[in-house]
């Protein structure tokens, strides 16, 4: 990918016409796309856009814009490092299988996250072709000269009122031109439209293998209804990426001028899922039970949903994750009230507001003055009720930190109240 067609920015950064090949056509396409999605991805500004909390990649009119997360106070943050942070989070959250990409991977200059998806998809399909594309039964309706299968009376009357020698029938055929291959074919055509680099030849070779298959459009509902059996299970990864490509591709966004593919992730939700998954992976199942998005009824038809709930045989902890940079470890009033409600509802004695760390230090566990009564050994007893602000650094000394160390650090934050004197 040429550097002229590749822009890397950070969340909340501004991008204006004339910067790094960003044109008025690109801006118009982005604005139209944003309007169709409730203006949640960025904010239009004079002759440009300011990105919001969504990270990922946008490809529009031959230009790739990569939006990276940032928890760094540097004026010139390391883009390659924060690209690795995003890729690692996507990998941990199972949005991408980065480990299967070629070893050169992102070390190649000007390689975007989108190319990682493309290369993974191409490799998966190449493996399928090498093993041999599977055949499946599918239903076919057509007008023919012999009666084969089941006669469709309504269509036969409509089609053959004059041509009595024909029969409109429904029957089964056993071949390779079935829905699974049609989905992959559609995704390959999208990739071929968007690629202009070393992967292009590989896509062309794959398109030759799929060229005889039916061209169809697919919707989210069709992907939901798609079921894989033992024979087609090996197609799961390629179909996952196909779904992502097909449902996020907009071929006629700007009166047909610019084609757009968007892979955008809400950084707050990604941070929440990342923390949950590393805790789930590295916790001692004999000591802790960890659940995410434990939704419960709260008031009338409203619900309450903390990000992460952790239980052991003695107490319950609540973690609320927030991907934003805060200068102080003094929690906001609204956040304190929210955590207080979590503590009461989930019978938790300690809760944490967990932010990304730059140079901040954790606060101590602050005590709520209200002490709820809880039933214990047939008597009601007062219990302590705490909350703190915690910070977690995903990078250190210019490198990613190991997820096991991060998980251990979070568990230590939960226990630190025991060392405080009140």
Tab-separated table of C-alpha atoms in Angstrom:
chain	number	residue	atom	x	y	z
A	1	UNK	CA	0.000	0.000	0.000
A	2	UNK	CA	1.396	3.378	-0.986
A	3	UNK	CA	1.885	5.911	1.808
A	4	UNK	CA	0.030	8.405	-0.401
A	5	UNK	CA	-3.119	6.296	-0.014
A	6	UNK	CA	-2.740	5.525	3.692
A	7	UNK	CA	-3.450	7.885	6.594
A	8	UNK	CA	-3.071	7.037	10.277
A	9	UNK	CA	-4.829	9.220	12.833
A	10	UNK	CA	-5.745	8.901	16.502
A	11	UNK	CA	-9.145	9.014	18.161
A	12	UNK	CA	-10.396	12.612	18.584
A	13	UNK	CA	-7.846	13.858	16.020
A	14	UNK	CA	-8.916	16.205	13.210
A	15	UNK	CA	-8.428	15.482	9.511
A	16	UNK	CA	-8.899	18.234	6.923
A	17	UNK	CA	-9.045	18.430	3.147
A	18	UNK	CA	-5.562	18.574	1.657
A	19	UNK	CA	-3.866	16.585	4.414
A	20	UNK	CA	-2.138	13.422	3.207
A	21	UNK	CA	-4.331	13.073	0.121
A	22	UNK	CA	-7.669	13.582	1.904
A	23	UNK	CA	-9.937	15.188	-0.707
A	24	UNK	CA	-13.351	16.837	-0.842
A	25	UNK	CA	-14.812	13.664	-2.389
A	26	UNK	CA	-13.488	11.627	0.541
A	27	UNK	CA	-15.007	14.129	2.971
A	28	UNK	CA	-18.395	14.029	1.253
A	29	UNK	CA	-18.460	10.236	1.378
A	30	UNK	CA	-17.522	10.184	5.056
A	31	UNK	CA	-20.165	12.748	5.963
A	32	UNK	CA	-22.868	10.858	4.084
A	33	UNK	CA	-21.843	7.584	5.736
A	34	UNK	CA	-21.797	9.232	9.158
A	35	UNK	CA	-25.276	10.719	8.664
A	36	UNK	CA	-26.641	7.278	7.778
A	37	UNK	CA	-25.302	5.987	11.092
A	38	UNK	CA	-26.593	8.666	13.448
A	39	UNK	CA	-23.435	10.833	13.267
A	40	UNK	CA	-21.756	8.624	15.857
A	41	UNK	CA	-18.405	7.954	14.185
A	42	UNK	CA	-17.035	11.499	13.913
A	43	UNK	CA	-17.976	15.175	14.040
A	44	UNK	CA	-17.970	17.247	10.818
A	45	UNK	CA	-15.867	20.404	11.095
A	46	UNK	CA	-14.965	23.109	8.574
A	47	UNK	CA	-13.420	21.308	5.568
A	48	UNK	CA	-12.813	18.158	7.575
A	49	UNK	CA	-13.833	15.777	10.343
A	50	UNK	CA	-12.915	15.174	13.973
A	51	UNK	CA	-12.947	11.506	14.929
A	52	UNK	CA	-14.749	10.302	18.056
A	53	UNK	CA	-14.286	7.219	20.232
A	54	UNK	CA	-14.508	4.765	17.316
A	55	UNK	CA	-11.279	3.149	16.153
A	56	UNK	CA	-10.498	0.859	13.237
A	57	UNK	CA	-10.227	1.503	9.523
A	58	UNK	CA	-12.127	3.191	6.705
A	59	UNK	CA	-11.341	2.683	3.041
A	60	UNK	CA	-12.978	5.203	0.739
A	61	UNK	CA	-12.189	6.021	-2.884
A	62	UNK	CA	-8.788	4.301	-2.799
A	63	UNK	CA	-7.774	6.016	0.469
A	64	UNK	CA	-7.321	4.016	3.693
A	65	UNK	CA	-7.812	5.898	6.963
A	66	UNK	CA	-6.740	4.026	10.072
A	67	UNK	CA	-8.024	5.372	13.401
A	68	UNK	CA	-5.915	4.277	16.362
A	69	UNK	CA	-6.552	4.351	20.121
A	70	UNK	CA	-4.275	6.513	22.240
A	71	UNK	CA	-3.465	6.562	25.945
A	72	UNK	CA	-0.310	8.620	25.713
A	73	UNK	CA	0.666	12.170	26.673
A	74	UNK	CA	3.274	12.417	23.923
A	75	UNK	CA	2.900	15.071	21.208
A	76	UNK	CA	4.183	12.507	18.703
A	77	UNK	CA	2.896	9.100	19.825
A	78	UNK	CA	4.259	5.935	18.273
A	79	UNK	CA	1.694	4.961	15.629
A	80	UNK	CA	3.131	1.498	15.104
A	81	UNK	CA	2.906	0.801	18.840
A	82	UNK	CA	-0.731	1.893	19.094
A	83	UNK	CA	-1.587	-0.019	15.946
A	84	UNK	CA	-0.183	-3.083	17.725
A	85	UNK	CA	-2.301	-2.250	20.795
A	86	UNK	CA	-5.440	-2.149	18.667
A	87	UNK	CA	-4.555	-5.359	16.839
A	88	UNK	CA	-3.868	-7.100	20.130
A	89	UNK	CA	-7.218	-5.994	21.555
A	90	UNK	CA	-9.007	-7.172	18.404
A	91	UNK	CA	-7.190	-10.492	18.669
A	92	UNK	CA	-7.999	-11.002	22.352
A	93	UNK	CA	-11.637	-10.060	21.718
A	94	UNK	CA	-11.723	-12.511	18.788
A	95	UNK	CA	-12.490	-9.880	16.151
A	96	UNK	CA	-9.434	-11.012	14.183
A	97	UNK	CA	-7.057	-13.995	14.213
A	98	UNK	CA	-3.833	-12.015	13.859
A	99	UNK	CA	-1.601	-14.968	14.681
A	100	UNK	CA	-2.414	-16.661	11.367
A	101	UNK	CA	-1.190	-13.758	9.228
A	102	UNK	CA	2.213	-14.090	7.564
A	103	UNK	CA	5.195	-13.367	9.792
A	104	UNK	CA	6.044	-10.188	7.904
A	105	UNK	CA	2.569	-8.972	8.943
A	106	UNK	CA	2.460	-5.434	10.153
A	107	UNK	CA	6.218	-5.043	9.992
A	108	UNK	CA	5.738	-4.152	6.364
A	109	UNK	CA	5.704	-0.389	5.967
A	110	UNK	CA	2.310	1.209	5.322
A	111	UNK	CA	0.450	-2.023	6.053
A	112	UNK	CA	-2.988	-1.310	7.504
A	113	UNK	CA	-5.233	-3.331	9.776
A	114	UNK	CA	-7.554	-3.744	6.808
A	115	UNK	CA	-4.805	-5.542	4.910
A	116	UNK	CA	-4.452	-7.926	7.837
A	117	UNK	CA	-8.111	-8.870	7.394
A	118	UNK	CA	-7.639	-9.162	3.624
A	119	UNK	CA	-4.574	-11.375	3.918
A	120	UNK	CA	-6.226	-13.606	6.504
A	121	UNK	CA	-9.311	-13.989	4.295
A	122	UNK	CA	-7.253	-14.776	1.188
A	123	UNK	CA	-5.209	-17.349	3.067
A	124	UNK	CA	-8.312	-19.055	4.438
A	125	UNK	CA	-9.931	-19.280	0.993
A	126	UNK	CA	-6.691	-20.526	-0.566
A	127	UNK	CA	-6.635	-23.359	1.976
A	128	UNK	CA	-10.231	-24.251	1.117
A	129	UNK	CA	-9.452	-24.343	-2.602
A	130	UNK	CA	-6.376	-26.464	-1.958
A	131	UNK	CA	-8.423	-29.028	0.024
A	132	UNK	CA	-11.162	-28.982	-2.597
A	133	UNK	CA	-14.396	-27.010	-2.516
A	134	UNK	CA	-17.255	-29.029	-1.073
A	135	UNK	CA	-20.520	-29.930	-2.802
A	136	UNK	CA	-23.927	-29.479	-1.193
A	137	UNK	CA	-27.532	-30.132	-2.091
A	138	UNK	CA	-29.570	-27.092	-3.092
A	139	UNK	CA	-33.101	-26.567	-4.380
A	140	UNK	CA	-33.542	-25.388	-7.962
A	141	UNK	CA	-36.681	-24.182	-9.755
A	142	UNK	CA	-36.683	-23.970	-13.555
A	143	UNK	CA	-38.679	-24.581	-16.716
A	144	UNK	CA	-37.669	-27.787	-18.481
A	145	UNK	CA	-38.747	-30.231	-21.169
A	146	UNK	CA	-38.957	-33.255	-18.849
A	147	UNK	CA	-40.777	-33.711	-15.572
A	148	UNK	CA	-38.060	-33.875	-12.954
A	149	UNK	CA	-38.650	-33.481	-9.249
A	150	UNK	CA	-41.838	-31.790	-8.018
A	151	UNK	CA	-44.124	-29.855	-10.338
A	152	UNK	CA	-44.789	-26.312	-9.075
A	153	UNK	CA	-48.416	-25.935	-10.254
A	154	UNK	CA	-48.848	-22.198	-9.745
A	155	UNK	CA	-45.664	-21.332	-11.647
A	156	UNK	CA	-46.322	-24.015	-14.287
A	157	UNK	CA	-49.728	-22.491	-15.111
A	158	UNK	CA	-48.204	-19.026	-15.176
A	159	UNK	CA	-45.265	-19.976	-17.384
A	160	UNK	CA	-46.594	-22.823	-19.526
A	161	UNK	CA	-50.215	-22.031	-20.355
A	162	UNK	CA	-49.266	-22.026	-24.023
A	163	UNK	CA	-46.129	-24.222	-23.925
A	164	UNK	CA	-47.688	-27.501	-22.838
A	165	UNK	CA	-44.486	-29.355	-23.659
A	166	UNK	CA	-42.665	-27.687	-20.728
A	167	UNK	CA	-42.794	-28.368	-16.991
A	168	UNK	CA	-41.949	-25.889	-14.217
A	169	UNK	CA	-40.342	-28.082	-11.569
A	170	UNK	CA	-38.504	-27.905	-8.293
A	171	UNK	CA	-35.715	-30.402	-7.707
A	172	UNK	CA	-32.415	-30.823	-5.898
A	173	UNK	CA	-28.943	-30.641	-7.401
A	174	UNK	CA	-25.666	-31.641	-5.795
A	175	UNK	CA	-22.865	-29.272	-6.802
A	176	UNK	CA	-20.510	-26.508	-5.638
A	177	UNK	CA	-22.738	-23.567	-6.563
A	178	UNK	CA	-24.373	-23.240	-3.138
A	179	UNK	CA	-24.849	-20.396	-0.656
A	180	UNK	CA	-21.526	-20.801	1.172
A	181	UNK	CA	-19.471	-20.456	-2.026
A	182	UNK	CA	-21.703	-17.658	-3.281
A	183	UNK	CA	-20.983	-15.695	-0.071
A	184	UNK	CA	-17.230	-16.166	-0.432
A	185	UNK	CA	-17.450	-15.240	-4.115
A	186	UNK	CA	-19.208	-11.985	-3.221
A	187	UNK	CA	-16.563	-11.184	-0.580
A	188	UNK	CA	-13.727	-11.923	-3.041
A	189	UNK	CA	-15.259	-9.489	-5.523
A	190	UNK	CA	-15.302	-6.795	-2.815
A	191	UNK	CA	-11.668	-7.441	-1.905
A	192	UNK	CA	-10.705	-7.339	-5.577
A	193	UNK	CA	-12.390	-3.927	-5.888
A	194	UNK	CA	-10.514	-2.487	-2.908
A	195	UNK	CA	-7.043	-3.984	-3.364
A	196	UNK	CA	-4.285	-2.446	-5.418
A	197	UNK	CA	-1.183	-4.150	-4.045
A	198	UNK	CA	0.720	-7.448	-3.796
A	199	UNK	CA	-2.442	-9.364	-2.784
A	200	UNK	CA	-4.242	-8.518	-6.037
A	201	UNK	CA	-2.836	-11.444	-8.032
A	202	UNK	CA	-3.809	-13.929	-5.316
A	203	UNK	CA	-7.387	-12.620	-5.358
A	204	UNK	CA	-7.549	-12.884	-9.152
A	205	UNK	CA	-6.490	-16.543	-8.968
A	206	UNK	CA	-9.191	-17.247	-6.392
A	207	UNK	CA	-11.825	-15.441	-8.449
A	208	UNK	CA	-11.006	-17.791	-11.319
A	209	UNK	CA	-11.878	-20.750	-9.039
A	210	UNK	CA	-15.240	-19.173	-8.120
A	211	UNK	CA	-16.070	-17.633	-11.465
A	212	UNK	CA	-18.842	-20.103	-12.391
A	213	UNK	CA	-20.818	-19.546	-9.206
A	214	UNK	CA	-24.015	-17.523	-8.969
A	215	UNK	CA	-23.659	-13.815	-8.127
A	216	UNK	CA	-26.019	-12.859	-5.279
A	217	UNK	CA	-26.533	-10.127	-2.708
A	218	UNK	CA	-26.670	-11.128	0.955
A	219	UNK	CA	-28.294	-9.570	4.018
A	220	UNK	CA	-27.654	-9.849	7.770
A	221	UNK	CA	-30.718	-12.105	8.089
A	222	UNK	CA	-29.270	-14.604	5.606
A	223	UNK	CA	-26.041	-14.781	7.617
A	224	UNK	CA	-28.050	-15.401	10.792
A	225	UNK	CA	-29.887	-18.276	9.129
A	226	UNK	CA	-26.719	-19.855	7.721
A	227	UNK	CA	-25.889	-23.143	9.473
A	228	UNK	CA	-22.653	-25.074	9.125
A	229	UNK	CA	-22.460	-28.846	9.423
A	230	UNK	CA	-19.523	-31.162	10.002
A	231	UNK	CA	-18.613	-31.028	6.316
A	232	UNK	CA	-18.628	-27.208	6.069
A	233	UNK	CA	-17.163	-26.391	9.502
A	234	UNK	CA	-13.774	-25.562	7.944
A	235	UNK	CA	-15.441	-22.590	6.222
A	236	UNK	CA	-16.233	-20.771	9.499
A	237	UNK	CA	-13.298	-18.317	9.502
A	238	UNK	CA	-13.643	-17.385	5.845
A	239	UNK	CA	-17.400	-16.904	6.285
A	240	UNK	CA	-16.889	-14.716	9.362
A	241	UNK	CA	-14.656	-12.370	7.375
A	242	UNK	CA	-16.969	-12.585	4.357
A	243	UNK	CA	-19.851	-11.451	6.546
A	244	UNK	CA	-17.777	-8.550	7.871
A	245	UNK	CA	-16.787	-7.472	4.356
A	246	UNK	CA	-20.232	-7.795	2.773
A	247	UNK	CA	-22.209	-6.087	5.550
A	248	UNK	CA	-19.737	-3.212	5.919
A	249	UNK	CA	-19.283	-2.463	2.222
A	250	UNK	CA	-21.093	0.490	0.633
A	251	UNK	CA	-20.620	0.417	-3.168
A	252	UNK	CA	-22.771	3.459	-4.042
A	253	UNK	CA	-22.237	5.765	-1.102
A	254	UNK	CA	-21.457	8.923	-3.042
A	255	UNK	CA	-23.502	8.621	-6.241
A	256	UNK	CA	-21.332	5.695	-7.258
A	257	UNK	CA	-18.104	7.722	-7.171
A	258	UNK	CA	-16.513	6.308	-4.028
A	259	UNK	CA	-16.702	2.764	-2.706
A	260	UNK	CA	-16.392	2.426	1.041
A	261	UNK	CA	-15.525	-0.314	3.494
A	262	UNK	CA	-15.661	0.447	7.213
A	263	UNK	CA	-14.459	-1.620	10.167
A	264	UNK	CA	-15.063	0.546	13.211
A	265	UNK	CA	-15.148	-0.432	16.884
A	266	UNK	CA	-16.381	1.578	19.856
A	267	UNK	CA	-13.220	1.896	21.956
A	268	UNK	CA	-15.198	1.945	25.209
A	269	UNK	CA	-16.838	-1.383	24.371
A	270	UNK	CA	-13.551	-2.820	23.086
A	271	UNK	CA	-11.777	-1.822	26.332
A	272	UNK	CA	-14.577	-3.399	28.388
A	273	UNK	CA	-14.453	-6.653	26.437
A	274	UNK	CA	-10.650	-6.722	26.495
A	275	UNK	CA	-10.538	-6.400	30.300
A	276	UNK	CA	-13.201	-9.067	30.703
A	277	UNK	CA	-11.447	-11.527	28.397
A	278	UNK	CA	-8.020	-11.204	30.018
A	279	UNK	CA	-9.590	-11.668	33.462
A	280	UNK	CA	-11.586	-14.648	32.197
A	281	UNK	CA	-8.476	-16.206	30.686
A	282	UNK	CA	-6.096	-15.716	33.591
A	283	UNK	CA	-8.257	-16.059	36.713
A	284	UNK	CA	-8.151	-18.989	39.112
A	285	UNK	CA	-11.514	-20.681	38.571
A	286	UNK	CA	-11.285	-22.190	42.057
A	287	UNK	CA	-11.190	-18.707	43.588
A	288	UNK	CA	-13.176	-16.427	41.271
A	289	UNK	CA	-16.274	-16.434	39.119
A	290	UNK	CA	-16.266	-13.712	36.442
A	291	UNK	CA	-19.244	-12.518	34.422
A	292	UNK	CA	-19.744	-9.687	31.934
A	293	UNK	CA	-22.842	-7.565	31.279
A	294	UNK	CA	-24.821	-9.199	34.097
A	295	UNK	CA	-28.057	-7.399	33.349
A	296	UNK	CA	-30.837	-7.311	35.946
A	297	UNK	CA	-34.133	-5.493	36.481
A	298	UNK	CA	-33.666	-2.137	38.199
A	299	UNK	CA	-36.786	0.066	37.999
A	300	UNK	CA	-39.980	-0.712	36.127
A	301	UNK	CA	-38.824	-1.669	32.608
A	302	UNK	CA	-35.300	-0.293	33.127
A	303	UNK	CA	-32.305	-2.528	33.768
A	304	UNK	CA	-28.936	-2.201	35.468
A	305	UNK	CA	-25.796	-3.613	33.878
A	306	UNK	CA	-22.283	-3.307	35.322
A	307	UNK	CA	-19.428	-4.071	32.952
A	308	UNK	CA	-17.794	-6.875	34.961
A	309	UNK	CA	-18.838	-8.676	38.146
A	310	UNK	CA	-16.295	-10.801	40.046
A	311	UNK	CA	-17.278	-13.139	42.871
A	312	UNK	CA	-15.363	-15.307	45.273
A	313	UNK	CA	-16.612	-17.287	48.248
A	314	UNK	CA	-16.498	-14.206	50.492
A	315	UNK	CA	-17.452	-11.105	48.521
A	316	UNK	CA	-18.454	-9.551	45.207
A	317	UNK	CA	-16.545	-6.911	43.227
A	318	UNK	CA	-17.776	-4.664	40.404
A	319	UNK	CA	-15.558	-3.171	37.673
A	320	UNK	CA	-16.758	-0.374	35.400
A	321	UNK	CA	-14.340	0.245	32.514
A	322	UNK	CA	-13.961	3.643	30.862
A	323	UNK	CA	-11.617	4.319	27.933
A	324	UNK	CA	-10.825	7.963	28.414
A	325	UNK	CA	-7.946	9.970	29.792
A	326	UNK	CA	-8.597	11.560	33.181
A	327	UNK	CA	-6.025	13.698	34.957
A	328	UNK	CA	-7.261	13.106	38.486
A	329	UNK	CA	-7.905	9.994	40.545
A	330	UNK	CA	-10.803	11.818	42.183
A	331	UNK	CA	-13.973	10.223	40.723
A	332	UNK	CA	-16.773	12.333	39.287
A	333	UNK	CA	-19.996	12.594	41.314
A	334	UNK	CA	-22.086	10.846	38.654
A	335	UNK	CA	-19.614	7.953	38.488
A	336	UNK	CA	-19.626	7.599	42.281
A	337	UNK	CA	-23.422	7.460	42.335
A	338	UNK	CA	-23.434	4.882	39.571
A	339	UNK	CA	-20.936	2.668	41.403
A	340	UNK	CA	-22.900	3.096	44.643
A	341	UNK	CA	-25.997	1.746	42.862
A	342	UNK	CA	-23.947	-1.171	41.514
A	343	UNK	CA	-22.658	-1.987	44.989
A	344	UNK	CA	-26.137	-1.994	46.510
A	345	UNK	CA	-27.833	-3.930	43.727
A	346	UNK	CA	-25.147	-6.589	43.321
A	347	UNK	CA	-24.374	-6.798	47.062
A	348	UNK	CA	-20.807	-5.766	46.362
A	349	UNK	CA	-18.508	-4.318	48.990
A	350	UNK	CA	-15.938	-2.917	46.554
A	351	UNK	CA	-16.099	-1.410	43.072
A	352	UNK	CA	-13.508	0.079	40.722
A	353	UNK	CA	-13.643	2.630	37.925
A	354	UNK	CA	-10.901	1.355	35.591
A	355	UNK	CA	-9.236	3.799	33.162
A	356	UNK	CA	-6.205	3.534	30.837
A	357	UNK	CA	-3.046	4.725	32.543
A	358	UNK	CA	-0.545	7.319	31.444
A	359	UNK	CA	1.151	8.623	34.617
A	360	UNK	CA	-1.800	8.597	37.045
A	361	UNK	CA	-1.828	6.588	40.258
A	362	UNK	CA	-4.738	4.662	41.734
A	363	UNK	CA	-6.802	6.317	44.431
A	364	UNK	CA	-7.372	4.574	47.735
A	365	UNK	CA	-10.642	2.810	48.302
A	366	UNK	CA	-12.985	5.535	49.501
A	367	UNK	CA	-15.772	4.566	51.869
A	368	UNK	CA	-19.387	5.440	51.201
A	369	UNK	CA	-20.946	6.756	54.421
A	370	UNK	CA	-24.068	4.675	53.882
A	371	UNK	CA	-23.565	1.123	55.163
A	372	UNK	CA	-26.178	-1.306	53.862
A	373	UNK	CA	-27.538	-4.130	56.001
A	374	UNK	CA	-27.247	-7.640	54.684
A	375	UNK	CA	-28.509	-10.908	56.033
A	376	UNK	CA	-25.764	-13.117	57.425
A	377	UNK	CA	-26.248	-16.105	59.756
A	378	UNK	CA	-29.920	-15.184	60.273
A	379	UNK	CA	-29.045	-11.660	61.399
A	380	UNK	CA	-28.746	-8.363	59.567
A	381	UNK	CA	-25.262	-6.876	59.718
A	382	UNK	CA	-23.781	-3.607	58.499
A	383	UNK	CA	-21.250	-4.013	55.687
A	384	UNK	CA	-18.619	-1.626	54.388
A	385	UNK	CA	-19.153	-0.070	50.970
A	386	UNK	CA	-16.102	1.102	48.970
A	387	UNK	CA	-15.170	2.538	45.571
A	388	UNK	CA	-11.880	3.569	43.969
A	389	UNK	CA	-10.373	4.810	40.718
A	390	UNK	CA	-7.830	2.480	39.120
A	391	UNK	CA	-5.500	2.883	36.157
A	392	UNK	CA	-4.085	0.175	33.914
A	393	UNK	CA	-1.276	0.650	31.397
A	394	UNK	CA	-1.436	-1.554	28.297
A	395	UNK	CA	2.056	-0.496	27.187
A	396	UNK	CA	5.354	-0.033	28.986
A	397	UNK	CA	8.767	1.020	27.669
A	398	UNK	CA	7.494	1.109	24.102
A	399	UNK	CA	6.051	-2.417	24.104
A	400	UNK	CA	2.796	-4.241	24.799
A	401	UNK	CA	2.353	-5.614	28.287
A	402	UNK	CA	1.518	-9.285	28.790
A	403	UNK	CA	-2.187	-9.908	29.436
A	404	UNK	CA	-1.463	-12.261	32.349
A	405	UNK	CA	0.419	-9.477	34.130
A	406	UNK	CA	-2.460	-7.067	33.471
A	407	UNK	CA	-4.979	-9.522	34.922
A	408	UNK	CA	-2.836	-10.088	38.014
A	409	UNK	CA	-2.550	-6.324	38.479
A	410	UNK	CA	-6.343	-5.895	38.359
A	411	UNK	CA	-6.895	-8.584	41.002
A	412	UNK	CA	-4.328	-6.861	43.229
A	413	UNK	CA	-6.235	-3.585	42.862
A	414	UNK	CA	-9.357	-5.307	44.195
A	415	UNK	CA	-7.581	-6.599	47.271
A	416	UNK	CA	-5.695	-3.413	48.189
A	417	UNK	CA	-8.441	-2.165	50.529
A	418	UNK	CA	-7.390	-4.772	53.046
A	419	UNK	CA	-4.143	-2.879	53.569
A	420	UNK	CA	-5.800	0.470	54.263
A	421	UNK	CA	-6.464	1.774	57.720
A	422	UNK	CA	-9.690	3.602	58.497
